[in-house]
mmCIF file of C-alpha atoms in Angstrom:
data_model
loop_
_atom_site.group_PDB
_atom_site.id
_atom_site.type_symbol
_atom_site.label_atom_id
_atom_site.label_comp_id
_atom_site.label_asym_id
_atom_site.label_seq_id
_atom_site.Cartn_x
_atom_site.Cartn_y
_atom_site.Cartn_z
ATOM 1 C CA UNK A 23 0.000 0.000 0.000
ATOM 2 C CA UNK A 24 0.814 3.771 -0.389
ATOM 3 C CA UNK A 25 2.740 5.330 2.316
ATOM 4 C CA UNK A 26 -0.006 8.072 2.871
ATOM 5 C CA UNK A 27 -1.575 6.362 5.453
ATOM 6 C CA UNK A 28 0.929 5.791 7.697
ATOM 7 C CA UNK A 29 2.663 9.682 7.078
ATOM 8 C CA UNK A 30 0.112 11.063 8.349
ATOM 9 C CA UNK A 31 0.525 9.794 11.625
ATOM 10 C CA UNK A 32 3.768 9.968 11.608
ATOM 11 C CA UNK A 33 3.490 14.086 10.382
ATOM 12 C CA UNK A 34 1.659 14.289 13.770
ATOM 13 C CA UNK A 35 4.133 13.047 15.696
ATOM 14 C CA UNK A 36 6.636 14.411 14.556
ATOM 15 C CA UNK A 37 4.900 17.814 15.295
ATOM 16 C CA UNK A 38 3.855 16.664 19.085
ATOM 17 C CA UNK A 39 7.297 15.777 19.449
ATOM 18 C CA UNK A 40 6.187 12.773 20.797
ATOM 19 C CA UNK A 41 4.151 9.331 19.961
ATOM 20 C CA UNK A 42 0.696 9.522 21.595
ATOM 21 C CA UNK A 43 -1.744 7.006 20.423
ATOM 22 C CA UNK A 44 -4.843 9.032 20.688
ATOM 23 C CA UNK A 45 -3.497 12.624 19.490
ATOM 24 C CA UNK A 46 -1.569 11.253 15.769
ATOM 25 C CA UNK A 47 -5.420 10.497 15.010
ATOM 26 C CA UNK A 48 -6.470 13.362 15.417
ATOM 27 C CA UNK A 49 -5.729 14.426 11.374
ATOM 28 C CA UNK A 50 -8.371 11.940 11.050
ATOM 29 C CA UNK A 51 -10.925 13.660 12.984
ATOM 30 C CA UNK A 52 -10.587 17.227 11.495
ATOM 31 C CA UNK A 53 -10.950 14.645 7.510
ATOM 32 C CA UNK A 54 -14.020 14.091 9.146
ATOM 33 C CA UNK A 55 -15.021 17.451 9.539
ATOM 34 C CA UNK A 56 -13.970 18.713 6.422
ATOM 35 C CA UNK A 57 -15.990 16.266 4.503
ATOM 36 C CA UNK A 58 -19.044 17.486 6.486
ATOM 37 C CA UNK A 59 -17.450 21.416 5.250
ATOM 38 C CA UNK A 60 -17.242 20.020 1.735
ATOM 39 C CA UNK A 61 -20.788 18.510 1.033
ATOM 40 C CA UNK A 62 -22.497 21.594 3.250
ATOM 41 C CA UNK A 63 -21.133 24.011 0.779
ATOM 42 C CA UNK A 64 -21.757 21.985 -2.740
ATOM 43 C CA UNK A 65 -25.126 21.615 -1.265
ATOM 44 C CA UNK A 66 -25.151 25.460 -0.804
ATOM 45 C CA UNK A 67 -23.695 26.318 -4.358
ATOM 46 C CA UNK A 68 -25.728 23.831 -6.099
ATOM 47 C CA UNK A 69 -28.808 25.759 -4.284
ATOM 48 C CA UNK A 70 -30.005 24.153 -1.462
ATOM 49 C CA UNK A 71 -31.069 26.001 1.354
ATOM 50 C CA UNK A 72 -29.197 26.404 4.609
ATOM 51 C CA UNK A 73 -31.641 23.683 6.059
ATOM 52 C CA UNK A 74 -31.299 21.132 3.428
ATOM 53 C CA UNK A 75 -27.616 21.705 3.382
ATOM 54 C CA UNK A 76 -27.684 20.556 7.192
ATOM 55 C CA UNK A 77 -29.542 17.776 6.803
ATOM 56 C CA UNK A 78 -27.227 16.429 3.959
ATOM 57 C CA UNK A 79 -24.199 16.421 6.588
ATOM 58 C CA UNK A 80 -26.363 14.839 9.296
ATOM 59 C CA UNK A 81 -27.144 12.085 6.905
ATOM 60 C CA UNK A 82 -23.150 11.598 6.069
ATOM 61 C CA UNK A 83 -22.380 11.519 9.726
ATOM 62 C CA UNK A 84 -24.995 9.087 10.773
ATOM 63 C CA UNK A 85 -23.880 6.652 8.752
ATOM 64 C CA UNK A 86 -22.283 4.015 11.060
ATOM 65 C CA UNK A 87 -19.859 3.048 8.573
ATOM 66 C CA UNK A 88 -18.407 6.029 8.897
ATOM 67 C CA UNK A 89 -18.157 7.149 12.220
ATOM 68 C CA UNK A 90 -16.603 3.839 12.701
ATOM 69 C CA UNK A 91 -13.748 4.267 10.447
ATOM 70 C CA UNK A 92 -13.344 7.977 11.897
ATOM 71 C CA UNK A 93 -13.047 6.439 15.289
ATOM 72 C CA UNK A 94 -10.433 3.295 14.241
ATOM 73 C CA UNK A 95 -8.186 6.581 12.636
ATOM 74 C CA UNK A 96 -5.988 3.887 11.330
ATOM 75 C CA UNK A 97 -7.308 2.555 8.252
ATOM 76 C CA UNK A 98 -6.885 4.001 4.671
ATOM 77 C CA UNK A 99 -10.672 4.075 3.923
ATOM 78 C CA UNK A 100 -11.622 7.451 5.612
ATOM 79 C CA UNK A 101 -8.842 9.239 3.530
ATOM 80 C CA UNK A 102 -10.175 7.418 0.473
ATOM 81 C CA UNK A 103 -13.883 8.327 1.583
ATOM 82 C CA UNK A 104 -12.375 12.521 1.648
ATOM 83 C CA UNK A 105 -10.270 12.031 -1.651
ATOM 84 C CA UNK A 106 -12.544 10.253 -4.335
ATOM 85 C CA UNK A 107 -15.999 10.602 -2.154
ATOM 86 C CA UNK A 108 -15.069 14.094 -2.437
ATOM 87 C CA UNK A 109 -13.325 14.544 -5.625
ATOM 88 C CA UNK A 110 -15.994 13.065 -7.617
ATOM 89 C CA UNK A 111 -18.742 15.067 -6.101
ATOM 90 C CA UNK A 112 -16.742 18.078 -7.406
ATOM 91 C CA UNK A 113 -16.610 15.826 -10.712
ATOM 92 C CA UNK A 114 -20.857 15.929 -10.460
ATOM 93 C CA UNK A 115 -20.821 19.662 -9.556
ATOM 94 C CA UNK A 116 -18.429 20.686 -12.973
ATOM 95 C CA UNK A 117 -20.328 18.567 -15.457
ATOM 96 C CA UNK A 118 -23.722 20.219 -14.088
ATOM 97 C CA UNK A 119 -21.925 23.891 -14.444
ATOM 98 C CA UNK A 120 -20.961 23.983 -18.117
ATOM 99 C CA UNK A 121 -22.830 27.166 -18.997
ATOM 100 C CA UNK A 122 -20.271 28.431 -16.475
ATOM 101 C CA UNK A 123 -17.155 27.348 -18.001
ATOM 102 C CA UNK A 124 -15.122 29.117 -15.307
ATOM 103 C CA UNK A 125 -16.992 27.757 -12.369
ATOM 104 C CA UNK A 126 -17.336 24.059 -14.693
ATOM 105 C CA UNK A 127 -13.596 23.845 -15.393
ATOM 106 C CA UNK A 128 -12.553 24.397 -11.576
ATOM 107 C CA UNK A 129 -14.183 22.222 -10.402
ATOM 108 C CA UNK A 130 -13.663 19.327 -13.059
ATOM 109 C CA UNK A 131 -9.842 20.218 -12.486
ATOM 110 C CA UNK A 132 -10.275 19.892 -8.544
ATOM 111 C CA UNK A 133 -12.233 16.451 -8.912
ATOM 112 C CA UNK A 134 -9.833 14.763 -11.293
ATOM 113 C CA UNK A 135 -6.627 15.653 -9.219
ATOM 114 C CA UNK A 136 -8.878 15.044 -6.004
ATOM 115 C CA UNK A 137 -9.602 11.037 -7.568
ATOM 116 C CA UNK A 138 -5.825 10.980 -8.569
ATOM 117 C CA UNK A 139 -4.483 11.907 -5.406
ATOM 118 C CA UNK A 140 -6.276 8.612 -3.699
ATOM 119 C CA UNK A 141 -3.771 6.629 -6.062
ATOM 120 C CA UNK A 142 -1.118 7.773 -3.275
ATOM 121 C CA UNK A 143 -3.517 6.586 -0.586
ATOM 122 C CA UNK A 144 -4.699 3.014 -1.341
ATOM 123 C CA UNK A 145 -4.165 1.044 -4.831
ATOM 124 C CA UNK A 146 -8.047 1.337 -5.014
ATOM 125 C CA UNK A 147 -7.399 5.251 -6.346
ATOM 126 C CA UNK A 148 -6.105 3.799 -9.444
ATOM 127 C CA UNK A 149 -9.452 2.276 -10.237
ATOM 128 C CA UNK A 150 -11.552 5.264 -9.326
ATOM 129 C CA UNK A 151 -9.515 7.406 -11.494
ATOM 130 C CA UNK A 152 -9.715 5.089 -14.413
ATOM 131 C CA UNK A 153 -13.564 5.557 -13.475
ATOM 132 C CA UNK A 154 -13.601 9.080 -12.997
ATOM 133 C CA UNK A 155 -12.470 9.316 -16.677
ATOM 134 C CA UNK A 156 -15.198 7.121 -18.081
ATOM 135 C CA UNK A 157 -17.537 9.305 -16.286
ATOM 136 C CA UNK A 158 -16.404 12.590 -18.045
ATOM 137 C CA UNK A 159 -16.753 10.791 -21.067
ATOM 138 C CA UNK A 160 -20.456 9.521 -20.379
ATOM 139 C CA UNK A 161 -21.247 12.931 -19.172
ATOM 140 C CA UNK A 162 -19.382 15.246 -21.831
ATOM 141 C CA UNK A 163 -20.399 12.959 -24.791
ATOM 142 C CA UNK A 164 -23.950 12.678 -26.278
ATOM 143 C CA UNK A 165 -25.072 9.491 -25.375
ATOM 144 C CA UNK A 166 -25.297 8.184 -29.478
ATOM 145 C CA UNK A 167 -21.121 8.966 -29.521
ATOM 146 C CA UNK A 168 -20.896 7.386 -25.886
ATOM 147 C CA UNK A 169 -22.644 4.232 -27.716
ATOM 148 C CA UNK A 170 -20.111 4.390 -30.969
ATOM 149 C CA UNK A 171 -17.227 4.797 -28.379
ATOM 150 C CA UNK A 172 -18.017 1.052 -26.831
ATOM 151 C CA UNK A 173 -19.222 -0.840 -29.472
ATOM 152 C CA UNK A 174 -15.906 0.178 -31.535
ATOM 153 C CA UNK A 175 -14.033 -0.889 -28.416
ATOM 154 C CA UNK A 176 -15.697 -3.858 -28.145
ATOM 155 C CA UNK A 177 -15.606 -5.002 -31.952
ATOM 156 C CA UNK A 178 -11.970 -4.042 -31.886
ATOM 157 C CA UNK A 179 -11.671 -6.199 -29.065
ATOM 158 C CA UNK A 180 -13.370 -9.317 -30.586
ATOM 159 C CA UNK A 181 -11.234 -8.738 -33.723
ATOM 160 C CA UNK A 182 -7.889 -8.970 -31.651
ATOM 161 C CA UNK A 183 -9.407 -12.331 -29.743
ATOM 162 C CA UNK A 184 -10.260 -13.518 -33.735
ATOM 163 C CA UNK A 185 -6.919 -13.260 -34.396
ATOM 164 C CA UNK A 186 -5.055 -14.373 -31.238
ATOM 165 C CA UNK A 187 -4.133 -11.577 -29.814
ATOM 166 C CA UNK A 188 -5.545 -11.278 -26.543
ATOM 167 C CA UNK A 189 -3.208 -8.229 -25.279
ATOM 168 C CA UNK A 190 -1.418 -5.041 -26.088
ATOM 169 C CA UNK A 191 1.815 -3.547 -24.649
ATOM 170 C CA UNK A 192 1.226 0.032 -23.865
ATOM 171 C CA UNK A 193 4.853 1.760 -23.655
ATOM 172 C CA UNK A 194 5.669 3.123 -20.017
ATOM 173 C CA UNK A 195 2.206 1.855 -18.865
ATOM 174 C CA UNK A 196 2.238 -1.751 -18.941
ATOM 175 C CA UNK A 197 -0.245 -4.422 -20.724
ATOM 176 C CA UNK A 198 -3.646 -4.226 -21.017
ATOM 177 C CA UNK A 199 -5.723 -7.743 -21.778
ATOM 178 C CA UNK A 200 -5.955 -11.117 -20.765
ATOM 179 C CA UNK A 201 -2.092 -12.575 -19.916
ATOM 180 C CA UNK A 202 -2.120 -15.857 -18.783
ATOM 181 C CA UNK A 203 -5.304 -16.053 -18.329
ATOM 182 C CA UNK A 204 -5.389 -13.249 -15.947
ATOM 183 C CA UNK A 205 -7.264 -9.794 -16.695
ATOM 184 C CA UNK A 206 -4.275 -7.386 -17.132
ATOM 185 C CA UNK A 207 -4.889 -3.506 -16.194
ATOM 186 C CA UNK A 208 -2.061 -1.027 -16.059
ATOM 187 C CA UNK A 209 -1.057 0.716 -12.677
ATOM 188 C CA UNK A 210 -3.369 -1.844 -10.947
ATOM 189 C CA UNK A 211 -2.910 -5.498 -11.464
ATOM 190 C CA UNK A 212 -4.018 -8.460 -12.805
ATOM 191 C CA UNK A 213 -7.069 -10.504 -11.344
ATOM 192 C CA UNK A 214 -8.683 -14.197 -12.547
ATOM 193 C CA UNK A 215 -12.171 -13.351 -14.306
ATOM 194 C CA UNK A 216 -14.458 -15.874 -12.503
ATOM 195 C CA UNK A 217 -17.958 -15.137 -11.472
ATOM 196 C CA UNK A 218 -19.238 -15.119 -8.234
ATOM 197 C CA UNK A 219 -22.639 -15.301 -6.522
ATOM 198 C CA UNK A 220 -22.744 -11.896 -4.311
ATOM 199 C CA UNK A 221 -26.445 -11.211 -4.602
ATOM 200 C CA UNK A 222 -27.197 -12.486 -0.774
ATOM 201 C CA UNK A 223 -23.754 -10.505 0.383
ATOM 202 C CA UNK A 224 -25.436 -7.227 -0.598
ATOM 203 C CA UNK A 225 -28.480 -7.451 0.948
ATOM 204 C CA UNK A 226 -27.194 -8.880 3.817
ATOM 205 C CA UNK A 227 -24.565 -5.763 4.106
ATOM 206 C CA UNK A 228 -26.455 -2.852 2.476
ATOM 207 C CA UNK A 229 -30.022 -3.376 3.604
ATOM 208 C CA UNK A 230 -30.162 -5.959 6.569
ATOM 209 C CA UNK A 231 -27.838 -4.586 8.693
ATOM 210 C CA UNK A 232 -26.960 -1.388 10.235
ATOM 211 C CA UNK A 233 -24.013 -0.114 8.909
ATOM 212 C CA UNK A 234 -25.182 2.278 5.961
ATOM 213 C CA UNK A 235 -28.311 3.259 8.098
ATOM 214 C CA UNK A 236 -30.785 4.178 5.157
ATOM 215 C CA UNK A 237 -28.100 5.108 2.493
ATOM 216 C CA UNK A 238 -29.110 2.894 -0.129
ATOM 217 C CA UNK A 239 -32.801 2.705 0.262
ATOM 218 C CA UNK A 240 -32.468 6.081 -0.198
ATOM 219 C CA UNK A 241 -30.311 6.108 -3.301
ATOM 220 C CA UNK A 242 -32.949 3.207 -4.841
ATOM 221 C CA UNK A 243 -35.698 5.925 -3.824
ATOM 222 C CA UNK A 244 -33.619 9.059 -5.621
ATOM 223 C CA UNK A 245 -33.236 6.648 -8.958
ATOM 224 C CA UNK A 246 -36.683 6.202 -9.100
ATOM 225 C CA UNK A 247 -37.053 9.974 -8.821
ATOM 226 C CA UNK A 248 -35.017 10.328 -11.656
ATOM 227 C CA UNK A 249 -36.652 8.466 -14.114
ATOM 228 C CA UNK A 250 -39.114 12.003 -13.570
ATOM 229 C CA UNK A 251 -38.009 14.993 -15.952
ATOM 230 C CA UNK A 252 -36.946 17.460 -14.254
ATOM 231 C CA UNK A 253 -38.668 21.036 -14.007
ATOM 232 C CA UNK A 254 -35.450 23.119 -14.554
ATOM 233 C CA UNK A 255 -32.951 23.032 -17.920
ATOM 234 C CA UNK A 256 -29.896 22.877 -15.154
ATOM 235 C CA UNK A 257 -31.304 20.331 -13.390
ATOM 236 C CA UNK A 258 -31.348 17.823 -16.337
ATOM 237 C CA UNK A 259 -27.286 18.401 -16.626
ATOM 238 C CA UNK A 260 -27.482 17.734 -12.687
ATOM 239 C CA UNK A 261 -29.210 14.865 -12.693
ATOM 240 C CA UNK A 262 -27.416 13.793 -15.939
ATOM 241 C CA UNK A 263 -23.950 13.678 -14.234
ATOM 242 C CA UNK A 264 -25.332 12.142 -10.993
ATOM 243 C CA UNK A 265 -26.818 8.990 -12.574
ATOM 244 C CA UNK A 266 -23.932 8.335 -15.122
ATOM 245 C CA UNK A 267 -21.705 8.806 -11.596
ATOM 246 C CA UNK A 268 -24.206 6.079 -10.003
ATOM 247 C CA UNK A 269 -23.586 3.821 -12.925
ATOM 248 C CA UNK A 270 -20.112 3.611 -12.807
ATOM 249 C CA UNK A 271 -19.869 3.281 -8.977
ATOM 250 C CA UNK A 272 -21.877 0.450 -9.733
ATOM 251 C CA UNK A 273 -20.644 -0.591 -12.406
ATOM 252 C CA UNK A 274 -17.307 -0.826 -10.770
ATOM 253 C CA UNK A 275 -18.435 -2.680 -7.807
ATOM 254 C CA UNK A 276 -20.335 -4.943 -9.397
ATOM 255 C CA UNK A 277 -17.388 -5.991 -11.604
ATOM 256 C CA UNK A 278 -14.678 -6.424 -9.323
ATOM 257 C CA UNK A 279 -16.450 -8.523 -6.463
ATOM 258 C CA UNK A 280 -19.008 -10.691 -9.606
ATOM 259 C CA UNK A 281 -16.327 -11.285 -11.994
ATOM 260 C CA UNK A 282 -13.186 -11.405 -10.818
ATOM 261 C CA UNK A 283 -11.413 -13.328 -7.764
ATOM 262 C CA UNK A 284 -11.684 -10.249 -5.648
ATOM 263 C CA UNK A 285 -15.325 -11.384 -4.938
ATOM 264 C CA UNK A 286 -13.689 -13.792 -2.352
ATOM 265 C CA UNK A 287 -13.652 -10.950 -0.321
ATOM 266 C CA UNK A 288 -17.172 -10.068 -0.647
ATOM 267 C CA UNK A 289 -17.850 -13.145 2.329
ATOM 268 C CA UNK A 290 -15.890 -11.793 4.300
ATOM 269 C CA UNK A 291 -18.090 -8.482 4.800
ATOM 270 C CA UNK A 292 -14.742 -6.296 4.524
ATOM 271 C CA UNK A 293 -14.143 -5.235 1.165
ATOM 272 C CA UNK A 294 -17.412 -5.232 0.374
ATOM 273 C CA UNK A 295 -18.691 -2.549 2.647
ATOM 274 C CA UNK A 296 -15.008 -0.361 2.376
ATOM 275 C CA UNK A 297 -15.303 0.323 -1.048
ATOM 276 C CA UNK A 298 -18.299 1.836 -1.124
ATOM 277 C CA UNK A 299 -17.009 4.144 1.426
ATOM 278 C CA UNK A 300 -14.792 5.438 -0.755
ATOM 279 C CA UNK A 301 -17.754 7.091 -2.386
ATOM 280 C CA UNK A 302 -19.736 8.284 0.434
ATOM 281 C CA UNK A 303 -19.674 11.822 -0.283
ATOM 282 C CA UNK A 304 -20.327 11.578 -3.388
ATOM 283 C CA UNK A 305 -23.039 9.032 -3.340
ATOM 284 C CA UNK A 306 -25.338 11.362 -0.703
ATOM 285 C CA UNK A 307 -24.743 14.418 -2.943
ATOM 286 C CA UNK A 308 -25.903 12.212 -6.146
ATOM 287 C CA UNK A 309 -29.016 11.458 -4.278
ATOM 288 C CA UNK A 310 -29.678 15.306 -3.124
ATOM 289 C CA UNK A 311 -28.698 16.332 -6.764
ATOM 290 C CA UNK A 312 -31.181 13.997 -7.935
ATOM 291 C CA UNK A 313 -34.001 15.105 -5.890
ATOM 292 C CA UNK A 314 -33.710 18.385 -5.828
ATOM 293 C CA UNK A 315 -33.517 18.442 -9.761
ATOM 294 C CA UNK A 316 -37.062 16.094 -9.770
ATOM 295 C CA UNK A 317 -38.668 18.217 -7.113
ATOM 296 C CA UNK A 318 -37.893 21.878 -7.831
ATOM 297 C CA UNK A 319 -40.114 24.461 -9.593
ATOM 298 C CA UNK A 320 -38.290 27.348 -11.553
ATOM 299 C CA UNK A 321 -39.907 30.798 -11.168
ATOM 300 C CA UNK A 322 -42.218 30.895 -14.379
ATOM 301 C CA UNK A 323 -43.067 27.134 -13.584
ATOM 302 C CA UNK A 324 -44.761 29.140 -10.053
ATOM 303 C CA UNK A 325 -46.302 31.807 -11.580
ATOM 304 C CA UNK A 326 -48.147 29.912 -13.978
ATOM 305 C CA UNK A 327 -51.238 28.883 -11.123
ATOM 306 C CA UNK A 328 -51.075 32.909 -10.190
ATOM 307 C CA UNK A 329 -51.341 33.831 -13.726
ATOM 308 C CA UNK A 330 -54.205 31.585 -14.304
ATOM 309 C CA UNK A 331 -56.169 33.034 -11.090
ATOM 310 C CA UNK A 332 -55.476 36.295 -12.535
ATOM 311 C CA UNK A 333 -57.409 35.921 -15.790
ATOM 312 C CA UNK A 334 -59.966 34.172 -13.877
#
């Protein structure tokens, strides 16, 4: 693993002057708060009210999940939950901005080197920022070129299997393919593709028991919402770049513990339950993104009933 993790601590002491077990944690603590800092003002900016905004962070901190990995300090996870949670939130925020091209390419810069920077904290960031790319290009792209883009990758990729080639060598990146049998990515590994029952595993983790509190039945609730047009031209770019973030989280997670050996892990009700923390932040601001572009009115949209008892 990244040495991230384990400089942190080691900052802290260095700064005390002295090892305490309690105070090197306390970097860990003040993440905490800053992710609470971070979704309360993209909550404000994307135009919640001060209210709302507040009830978005008490939702992130009463997730048990979470104020269990703020308490244990030690693991990775919490940094990965402020780095990509947080970094593709700002992703969700610059794709829904683009008539503000100023405001749009801040924070699409901050998000990207936000996701990259978790590549120094666990060897999870590579994945999210191989991710975070696919979901510019879902967002950015209209959906027809999106379409063209992976059935030409997948043709190609049947062609090279017709013909026995099964990978490429990228110079100074590495292969990319099947080797030995073995799904080859570059900067992250190679894993055996082999499918795995994790249906049971999900429901057992997500909805039976108590560690995500209500997360995903709310998420399932917000996706239903956004099958309903929104009221508001910005809110269709909103909701837009929070359900094409949705599908690759899931997309993502659904792929590494159902088709490759990493689903081993998924019994084990580790893995399983710390990935998704990695997206935390970015998952509850997808879900208030979602529902506040299905439920708000824009100003003519309100005036129409008063302009209607005004004829009358």
């Amino acid at each position: 693993y990244p040495l991230f993790p384990s400089l942190i601590p080691y900052w802290a002491a260095l700064s005390l002057g002295r090892w305490s077990e309690t105070l090197v944690n306390l970097p860990v603590v003040f993440a905490g708060i800053a992710m609470g800092m971070a979704l309360y003002g993209q909550c404000r900016e994307h135009g919640l009210s001060i209210a709302a905004s507040l009830i978005s962070c008490y939702l992130l901190y009463s997730i048990p999940l979470f104020g269990t990995h703020l308490a244990l300090a030690g693991y990775a996870d919490i940094w990965m939950a402020g780095f990509t949670g947080l970094g593709f939130m700002a992703l969700i925020r610059g794709a829904s901005l683009r008539d503000e091209p100023g405001k749009s390419g801040f924070q699409l810069v901050l998000g990207l080197l936000m996701v990259m920077f978790g590549i120094w904290v666990k060897n999870e960031g590579a994945v999210w920022f191989l991710a975070s790319l696919v979901m510019l290009i879902l967002v950015t792209c209209r959906p027809r070129v999106t379409i063209l883009m992976i059935v030409a990758a997948v043709m190609t990729t049947l062609f090279g299997f017709a013909l026995g080639t099964t990978y490429i060598d990228i110079p100074l990146i590495g292969q990319l393919g099947i080797v030995d049998g073995r799904l080859a990515i570059p900067f992250i590994g190679k894993f055996v593709l082999e499918v795995h029952d994790i249906g049971h595993v999900y429901w057992k983790n997500f909805i039976k028991m108590g560690s995500w509190n209500l997360l995903w039945v709310g998420l399932a609730a917000s996706l239903l919402l956004g099958l309903k047009s929104p009221n508001i031209f910005s809110g269709d770019r909103a909701r837009r770049a929070a359900l094409s973030f949705i599908l690759i989280f899931l997309a993502t997670q659904l792929f590494i513990f159902g088709f490759t050996d990493q689903g081993l892990w998924a019994d084990t009700y580790t893995a399983i339950n710390r990935l998704p923390l990695h997206f935390l932040p970015a998952l509850l601001f997808a879900m208030i993104v979602i529902t506040h572009s299905s439920l708000t009115k824009n100003e003519a949209t309100r005036s129409v009933p008063e302009a209607h008892r005004g004829n009358a």
